[in-house]
Amino acid sequence: TRKKWTFSAWVKTMRNSGTNHIFSYYNNDGHRWSTLQIEGSDRLRYYDYNNGTFYTQLVSTRKIKDPNAWYHLVLRYDTAQSSAGDRVRMYINGEQVTDFDTATYPNQNHDAYINRDTNPHTIGHEITGGYFDGSMTHIHFTDGYSYGADTFGSTDAVTGSWNINTSPNVSYGTNGFFILKDGNSLTDQSPNTNNWSANGGTLTKTEDNPSNNFATL
């Protein structure tokens, strides 16, 4: 389905400038895009775009600036919702983003370009240029299911920090997947065997992870 899905990932960005692309779809037929990214202004942005029109565009007021921190990002898409603000929801470290520099919500039952067809879906890259500079882990995509951030993480009762749930109880649907679970494997850890492949370069495993955060120089 293109009306309901969830994308969840933990990221640690090393970027000093430019846009960090996280999850994208591109089809040159009409120049269709769906993209989740961290802009050069450090704001989280998601949009659906077609030939000059933004059907959806959310740009958070909150910034993602700390190069020494892991961030948990969730994009929850469900255009069947009657309230426009519930059709696309962003979460950063368990907190729903409610303050936006730009907020254009899709019409009810709008179809996103994510999950549209077999045109390229990319992680860490936007097909027309630009990459993600940093680390990613525990990337989930649930096809046909809408989940909040509390499915993938929880707040530590003592420290108040947002902690990863390494084995969330979710349904993945037909095109769902779970990759980069523990290391650099692109083999799908969901029941679907929707494996990914590296388009270039080498994925490097690091012991730096959301449960064991290493200092970054």
PDB file of C-alpha atoms in Angstrom, residues 9-93:
ATOM      1  CA  ALA A   9      15.938   4.179  11.590  1.00  0.00           C
ATOM      2  CA  TRP A  10      18.689   5.090  14.050  1.00  0.00           C
ATOM      3  CA  VAL A  11      21.240   7.457  12.555  1.00  0.00           C
ATOM      4  CA  LYS A  12      24.432   9.202  13.602  1.00  0.00           C
ATOM      5  CA  THR A  13      25.382  11.968  11.228  1.00  0.00           C
ATOM      6  CA  MET A  14      28.935  13.174  10.660  1.00  0.00           C
ATOM      7  CA  ARG A  15      27.899  15.821   8.160  1.00  0.00           C
ATOM      8  CA  ASN A  16      29.257  19.354   8.449  1.00  0.00           C
ATOM      9  CA  SER A  17      27.304  20.769   5.516  1.00  0.00           C
ATOM     10  CA  GLY A  18      24.969  19.705   2.735  1.00  0.00           C
ATOM     11  CA  THR A  19      21.951  17.417   2.786  1.00  0.00           C
ATOM     12  CA  ASN A  20      21.960  13.953   4.352  1.00  0.00           C
ATOM     13  CA  HIS A  21      19.621  11.658   2.421  1.00  0.00           C
ATOM     14  CA  ILE A  22      18.082   8.852   4.470  1.00  0.00           C
ATOM     15  CA  PHE A  23      15.287   7.174   2.453  1.00  0.00           C
ATOM     16  CA  SER A  24      14.187   8.098  -1.067  1.00  0.00           C
ATOM     17  CA  TYR A  25      12.132   7.120  -4.099  1.00  0.00           C
ATOM     18  CA  TYR A  26      12.632   8.578  -7.563  1.00  0.00           C
ATOM     19  CA  ASN A  27      10.868   8.148 -10.901  1.00  0.00           C
ATOM     20  CA  ASN A  28      11.894  10.316 -13.845  1.00  0.00           C
ATOM     21  CA  ASP A  29       8.363  10.010 -15.283  1.00  0.00           C
ATOM     22  CA  GLY A  30       7.042  13.400 -14.174  1.00  0.00           C
ATOM     23  CA  HIS A  31      10.009  13.869 -11.834  1.00  0.00           C
ATOM     24  CA  ARG A  32       8.350  12.137  -8.887  1.00  0.00           C
ATOM     25  CA  TRP A  33      10.165  12.122  -5.551  1.00  0.00           C
ATOM     26  CA  SER A  34       9.533  10.960  -2.013  1.00  0.00           C
ATOM     27  CA  THR A  35      12.424  11.717   0.300  1.00  0.00           C
ATOM     28  CA  LEU A  36      13.264  11.712   4.013  1.00  0.00           C
ATOM     29  CA  GLN A  37      16.396  13.749   4.665  1.00  0.00           C
ATOM     30  CA  ILE A  38      18.310  15.983   7.053  1.00  0.00           C
ATOM     31  CA  GLU A  39      18.760  19.280   5.273  1.00  0.00           C
ATOM     32  CA  GLY A  40      21.862  21.453   5.261  1.00  0.00           C
ATOM     33  CA  SER A  41      20.005  23.586   7.823  1.00  0.00           C
ATOM     34  CA  ASP A  42      19.984  20.509  10.141  1.00  0.00           C
ATOM     35  CA  ARG A  43      16.189  20.185   9.950  1.00  0.00           C
ATOM     36  CA  LEU A  44      14.382  16.908   9.297  1.00  0.00           C
ATOM     37  CA  ARG A  45      12.407  17.056   6.052  1.00  0.00           C
ATOM     38  CA  TYR A  46      10.015  14.739   4.232  1.00  0.00           C
ATOM     39  CA  TYR A  47       8.262  15.484   0.960  1.00  0.00           C
ATOM     40  CA  ASP A  48       6.224  14.006  -1.901  1.00  0.00           C
ATOM     41  CA  TYR A  49       6.904  15.990  -5.064  1.00  0.00           C
ATOM     42  CA  ASN A  50       5.716  15.743  -8.654  1.00  0.00           C
ATOM     43  CA  ASN A  51       6.594  18.127 -11.468  1.00  0.00           C
ATOM     44  CA  GLY A  52       6.618  21.350  -9.474  1.00  0.00           C
ATOM     45  CA  THR A  53       4.017  20.457  -6.816  1.00  0.00           C
ATOM     46  CA  PHE A  54       4.665  19.389  -3.221  1.00  0.00           C
ATOM     47  CA  TYR A  55       1.773  17.130  -2.230  1.00  0.00           C
ATOM     48  CA  THR A  56       3.393  16.661   1.151  1.00  0.00           C
ATOM     49  CA  GLN A  57       6.191  18.666   2.758  1.00  0.00           C
ATOM     50  CA  LEU A  58       7.186  18.749   6.409  1.00  0.00           C
ATOM     51  CA  VAL A  59      10.300  20.578   7.621  1.00  0.00           C
ATOM     52  CA  SER A  60      10.915  20.415  11.369  1.00  0.00           C
ATOM     53  CA  THR A  61      11.804  23.489  13.391  1.00  0.00           C
ATOM     54  CA  ARG A  62      13.902  21.274  15.642  1.00  0.00           C
ATOM     55  CA  LYS A  63      17.447  20.711  14.437  1.00  0.00           C
ATOM     56  CA  ILE A  64      19.588  17.574  14.394  1.00  0.00           C
ATOM     57  CA  LYS A  65      23.033  18.983  15.126  1.00  0.00           C
ATOM     58  CA  ASP A  66      24.970  16.770  17.556  1.00  0.00           C
ATOM     59  CA  PRO A  67      27.582  14.672  15.673  1.00  0.00           C
ATOM     60  CA  ASN A  68      28.214  12.636  18.821  1.00  0.00           C
ATOM     61  CA  ALA A  69      24.616  11.477  19.238  1.00  0.00           C
ATOM     62  CA  TRP A  70      22.501   8.710  17.785  1.00  0.00           C
ATOM     63  CA  TYR A  71      19.070   9.917  16.698  1.00  0.00           C
ATOM     64  CA  HIS A  72      16.002   7.737  16.296  1.00  0.00           C
ATOM     65  CA  LEU A  73      13.881   8.952  13.380  1.00  0.00           C
ATOM     66  CA  VAL A  74      10.396   7.657  12.584  1.00  0.00           C
ATOM     67  CA  LEU A  75       8.166   8.656   9.697  1.00  0.00           C
ATOM     68  CA  ARG A  76       4.590   7.441  10.166  1.00  0.00           C
ATOM     69  CA  TYR A  77       2.427   7.675   7.034  1.00  0.00           C
ATOM     70  CA  ASP A  78      -1.337   7.015   7.100  1.00  0.00           C
ATOM     71  CA  THR A  79      -3.439   9.165   4.787  1.00  0.00           C
ATOM     72  CA  ALA A  80      -6.690   7.399   5.732  1.00  0.00           C
ATOM     73  CA  GLN A  81      -6.716   9.565   8.875  1.00  0.00           C
ATOM     74  CA  SER A  82      -9.426  12.246   8.930  1.00  0.00           C
ATOM     75  CA  SER A  83      -7.187  14.803  10.649  1.00  0.00           C
ATOM     76  CA  ALA A  84      -4.555  16.224   8.299  1.00  0.00           C
ATOM     77  CA  GLY A  85      -1.959  16.403  11.076  1.00  0.00           C
ATOM     78  CA  ASP A  86      -2.259  12.649  11.677  1.00  0.00           C
ATOM     79  CA  ARG A  87      -1.641  11.651   8.060  1.00  0.00           C
ATOM     80  CA  VAL A  88       2.125  12.176   8.256  1.00  0.00           C
ATOM     81  CA  ARG A  89       3.835  12.150  11.633  1.00  0.00           C
ATOM     82  CA  MET A  90       7.519  12.596  12.426  1.00  0.00           C
ATOM     83  CA  TYR A  91       9.276  11.493  15.598  1.00  0.00           C
ATOM     84  CA  ILE A  92      12.764  12.380  16.819  1.00  0.00           C
ATOM     85  CA  ASN A  93      14.022  10.327  19.777  1.00  0.00           C
TER      86      ASN A  93
END
